[in-house]
């Protein structure tokens, strides 16, 4: 197997040269300001080592990667009852699509498309003020990464709040079907803030370690979720983590992963590693263009796949 200490810097150098970087998400104005030349990657191995290269310590907007945190918390709160309000099937549609909600009575296809994540956020709001729910999600990210410097970027949250008309439509539509318990603006306020959590590749890779280690933090041995729940979260990441690009990502890279429109991707090699990569330019499915390419190359170099022994 190749040496990660050599592979990652070489990968970062190769990615720095590429000109086909995709387009930065500009439907959230604050994200449109990010330099597309950035590229970072960090790998937290279950043996405790962390190897990083490029802009691995620069923070970026994790956006939909936060949906892994919220799904994990909501399953902890309501367990399998969650599946009465959200499905577990790939959508085959863009992340912010409204079309399936009509046919499927306001039950979103999965917890990783925007509609599904807004329902998950509504679950986390129960019994809380929005500020408390945001705090709970942020503290969970800090706990998983073992780093309490992680913050919510309020400018990004405000920027999305000012322009999130599609999410407003999704939330109102689901409210009309009775699949939102709180006022749409409350669920959306929490949703925008958890999407606006800012983390570096190093912090993000650290936060995914429990998924690479059967639900336990490999450093402390403490259980975050049961091994069965970790497997199920990974199954959803593999099948739904890249929206309508999920099949292609599984085909090319072969590991469960969750992307965000900030250009980050969190990928998990069960038993081995938690990987975070960041390059702000997106491909046509709203997933990091160079991030996907880098993960494909890394998985090949290290022979990492959930489909191979
Ligand atoms: N906050 C973004 C939105 O709702 C998340 C999208 C994403 O990262 O895929 O549009």
XYZ file of C-alpha atoms and ligand atoms in Angstrom:
319
model
C 0.000 0.000 0.000
C 1.201 3.514 -0.788
C 2.443 5.798 1.981
C -0.154 8.401 2.919
C 2.574 10.855 3.949
C 3.712 10.853 0.327
C 0.354 10.473 -1.394
C -1.399 13.479 0.183
C 1.209 16.186 -0.608
C 1.530 14.820 -4.147
C -2.247 14.916 -4.520
C -2.426 18.498 -3.199
C 0.345 19.559 -5.606
C -1.447 17.889 -8.522
C -4.750 19.543 -7.638
C -3.080 22.979 -7.346
C -2.087 22.695 -11.011
C -5.549 21.898 -12.350
C -7.567 24.550 -14.077
C -10.849 22.585 -14.335
C -11.940 23.568 -10.833
C -15.737 23.832 -11.294
C -17.847 26.780 -10.172
C -18.127 28.137 -6.661
C -21.730 28.109 -5.328
C -22.966 31.645 -5.765
C -26.638 31.147 -4.977
C -25.490 31.774 -1.399
C -23.728 35.126 -1.969
C -21.258 34.682 0.882
C -20.029 31.372 -0.578
C -19.557 33.029 -3.963
C -16.691 35.058 -2.467
C -14.478 32.031 -1.744
C -11.231 31.619 -3.693
C -11.625 28.607 -6.034
C -7.866 27.953 -5.888
C -8.143 26.548 -2.368
C -7.580 22.833 -1.857
C -7.128 20.953 1.397
C -7.207 17.343 2.484
C -6.867 15.578 5.845
C -7.055 11.911 6.778
C -7.672 10.800 10.376
C -6.720 7.164 10.673
C -8.309 4.913 13.254
C -4.805 4.249 14.637
C -4.741 7.893 15.780
C -2.524 9.401 13.094
C -3.691 12.444 11.142
C -2.065 13.231 7.813
C -2.911 16.471 5.993
C -1.870 18.515 2.980
C -2.704 21.770 1.202
C -5.102 24.177 2.940
C -6.111 21.542 5.484
C -6.237 24.006 8.373
C -8.280 26.691 6.676
C -11.939 26.706 7.673
C -14.751 26.571 5.138
C -18.541 26.344 5.229
C -19.425 22.680 5.746
C -23.004 23.223 4.441
C -24.703 19.868 3.864
C -21.980 17.843 5.561
C -23.679 19.109 8.751
C -26.591 16.849 7.792
C -24.512 13.899 8.999
C -24.351 15.557 12.459
C -28.069 16.362 12.518
C -29.101 12.901 11.308
C -26.961 11.284 14.008
C -28.464 13.545 16.694
C -32.054 13.038 15.490
C -31.653 9.252 15.471
C -30.366 9.534 19.026
C -33.418 11.589 19.958
C -36.291 9.705 18.282
C -34.677 6.508 16.955
C -36.408 4.660 14.140
C -39.516 6.848 14.508
C -37.570 9.276 12.302
C -38.291 7.027 9.316
C -41.995 7.821 9.537
C -41.168 11.374 8.445
C -38.157 10.883 6.136
C -37.330 8.150 3.615
C -34.118 6.257 3.006
C -33.967 6.189 -0.772
C -31.713 8.090 -3.142
C -33.655 10.939 -4.705
C -32.117 10.994 -8.176
C -32.968 14.694 -8.061
C -31.037 17.875 -7.261
C -30.438 18.682 -3.592
C -33.074 21.413 -3.497
C -35.737 19.829 -5.704
C -39.407 20.126 -4.777
C -40.896 17.790 -7.409
C -40.963 14.528 -5.447
C -42.643 16.088 -2.415
C -45.951 16.420 -4.251
C -46.182 12.751 -5.236
C -44.844 11.500 -1.930
C -47.136 13.491 0.397
C -44.485 15.738 1.872
C -42.201 12.869 3.007
C -38.718 13.696 1.692
C -36.786 10.879 0.047
C -33.842 10.926 2.470
C -32.277 12.978 5.312
C -29.531 14.429 3.112
C -31.548 16.334 0.516
C -32.583 19.780 1.743
C -36.220 18.823 2.415
C -35.168 15.788 4.468
C -32.617 17.774 6.427
C -35.209 20.443 7.242
C -37.467 17.723 8.718
C -34.507 16.351 10.706
C -33.864 19.881 12.001
C -37.540 20.154 12.976
C -37.065 16.974 15.053
C -34.080 18.541 16.831
C -36.093 21.691 17.592
C -38.672 19.812 19.672
C -38.568 21.094 23.247
C -35.945 23.729 22.425
C -35.593 27.327 21.418
C -33.847 27.682 18.011
C -30.738 29.051 19.751
C -30.521 25.947 21.952
C -30.939 23.588 19.010
C -28.151 25.387 17.106
C -25.976 25.154 20.221
C -26.649 21.432 20.562
C -25.629 20.747 16.955
C -22.511 22.922 17.226
C -21.450 21.276 20.498
C -21.887 17.850 18.902
C -19.540 18.853 16.045
C -17.056 20.216 18.607
C -17.302 17.043 20.687
C -16.766 14.740 17.696
C -13.804 16.769 16.449
C -12.491 17.219 20.003
C -12.147 20.924 19.260
C -14.249 23.617 20.910
C -12.973 26.393 18.652
C -15.430 25.359 15.901
C -18.010 28.089 15.271
C -21.045 28.960 13.181
C -20.230 31.571 10.516
C -23.113 33.974 11.091
C -22.459 35.901 7.885
C -22.948 32.723 5.844
C -26.133 31.890 7.775
C -27.496 35.412 7.201
C -26.526 35.275 3.532
C -28.437 32.040 3.040
C -31.383 33.267 5.097
C -31.665 36.295 2.800
C -31.702 34.214 -0.385
C -33.079 30.783 0.624
C -36.376 31.061 -1.249
C -36.329 27.446 -2.410
C -35.801 26.191 1.129
C -38.685 28.406 2.268
C -40.824 26.762 -0.414
C -39.771 23.253 0.668
C -40.461 23.969 4.336
C -43.857 25.524 3.661
C -44.810 22.667 1.368
C -43.956 20.093 4.018
C -45.798 22.144 6.634
C -48.878 21.966 4.398
C -48.564 18.155 4.419
C -48.262 18.152 8.217
C -44.629 17.004 8.170
C -43.226 20.000 10.048
C -44.093 20.519 13.708
C -42.637 23.987 14.080
C -43.129 27.188 12.121
C -41.152 26.914 8.852
C -39.065 29.975 9.705
C -37.935 28.429 12.996
C -36.835 25.120 11.411
C -35.143 27.055 8.584
C -33.319 29.360 10.986
C -31.723 26.363 12.712
C -31.071 24.664 9.362
C -29.214 27.694 7.926
C -27.082 27.979 11.039
C -26.000 24.343 11.123
C -25.184 24.514 7.396
C -23.054 27.577 8.231
C -20.779 25.726 10.675
C -17.194 26.430 9.593
C -14.582 23.704 9.930
C -11.184 22.864 8.498
C -10.433 19.568 6.750
C -8.500 18.507 9.832
C -11.435 19.231 12.155
C -13.904 17.570 9.808
C -11.790 14.431 9.413
C -11.549 14.219 13.210
C -15.328 14.551 13.519
C -15.901 11.521 11.263
C -13.689 9.139 13.206
C -16.592 7.496 15.047
C -18.097 6.410 11.721
C -14.801 4.832 10.670
C -14.583 2.991 13.964
C -17.902 1.207 14.455
C -19.590 4.135 16.224
C -16.792 4.699 18.772
C -14.255 7.454 19.133
C -11.010 5.561 18.428
C -9.005 7.864 20.703
C -11.126 7.421 23.822
C -13.044 4.222 23.052
C -16.242 6.038 24.021
C -19.353 5.062 22.113
C -21.032 7.826 20.082
C -23.622 5.582 18.420
C -24.096 1.813 18.261
C -22.147 -0.106 15.626
C -25.417 -0.858 13.856
C -26.371 2.816 13.707
C -22.941 3.744 12.371
C -23.384 1.184 9.579
C -26.765 2.609 8.698
C -25.530 6.198 8.603
C -22.749 5.027 6.283
C -25.271 3.226 4.069
C -27.200 6.484 3.697
C -24.011 8.412 2.965
C -23.121 5.939 0.224
C -26.551 5.920 -1.403
C -27.645 9.537 -0.821
C -24.572 11.579 0.191
C -24.008 13.191 -3.209
C -27.591 13.912 -4.304
C -28.189 12.916 -7.913
C -24.444 12.267 -8.229
C -24.464 9.544 -5.532
C -24.373 6.584 -7.924
C -21.529 8.039 -9.917
C -19.557 8.854 -6.761
C -19.994 5.277 -5.455
C -18.934 3.959 -8.856
C -15.842 6.139 -9.071
C -14.711 6.388 -5.449
C -16.399 3.465 -3.677
C -16.645 4.829 -0.132
C -19.552 6.401 1.818
C -19.278 10.176 1.770
C -21.256 13.351 2.324
C -20.697 16.506 0.316
C -21.644 20.136 0.852
C -21.977 23.102 -1.505
C -19.130 24.813 0.344
C -16.937 22.338 -1.566
C -16.206 19.961 1.297
C -16.606 16.183 1.300
C -16.367 13.869 4.299
C -15.563 10.284 3.268
C -15.292 7.207 5.462
C -13.249 4.062 4.941
C -14.751 1.718 7.552
C -12.160 0.407 9.980
C -9.446 2.565 8.459
C -9.952 6.293 8.043
C -12.087 9.404 8.048
C -11.168 11.718 5.169
C -12.064 15.370 4.617
C -11.316 17.174 1.387
C -12.125 20.732 0.337
C -12.069 22.494 -2.999
C -14.780 25.178 -3.414
C -15.546 24.714 -7.129
C -18.529 22.429 -7.746
C -19.497 20.049 -10.537
C -22.916 19.947 -12.219
C -24.452 18.031 -9.281
C -23.320 20.581 -6.692
C -20.496 18.389 -5.380
C -16.856 19.494 -5.119
C -15.294 18.858 -8.504
C -11.668 18.488 -7.457
C -12.680 17.031 -4.095
C -14.380 14.120 -5.868
C -11.420 13.671 -8.208
C -8.940 13.765 -5.328
C -10.936 11.180 -3.370
C -11.068 8.925 -6.412
C -7.292 9.156 -6.784
C -6.662 8.697 -3.066
C -8.939 5.648 -2.847
C -7.185 4.099 -5.805
C -3.688 4.825 -4.463
C -4.507 3.401 -1.028
C -6.736 0.596 -2.347
C -9.600 1.894 -0.191
C -13.124 0.774 -1.098
C -16.101 -0.719 0.673
C -16.423 -3.080 -2.277
C -13.016 -4.726 -1.924
C -11.453 -6.726 0.922
N -27.445 25.226 2.934
C -27.452 24.705 1.586
C -28.842 24.804 0.996
O -29.794 24.618 1.704
C -26.994 23.284 1.648
C -26.878 22.654 0.289
C -25.710 21.708 0.181
O -24.684 21.838 0.827
O -25.830 20.788 -0.628
O -29.005 25.059 -0.166
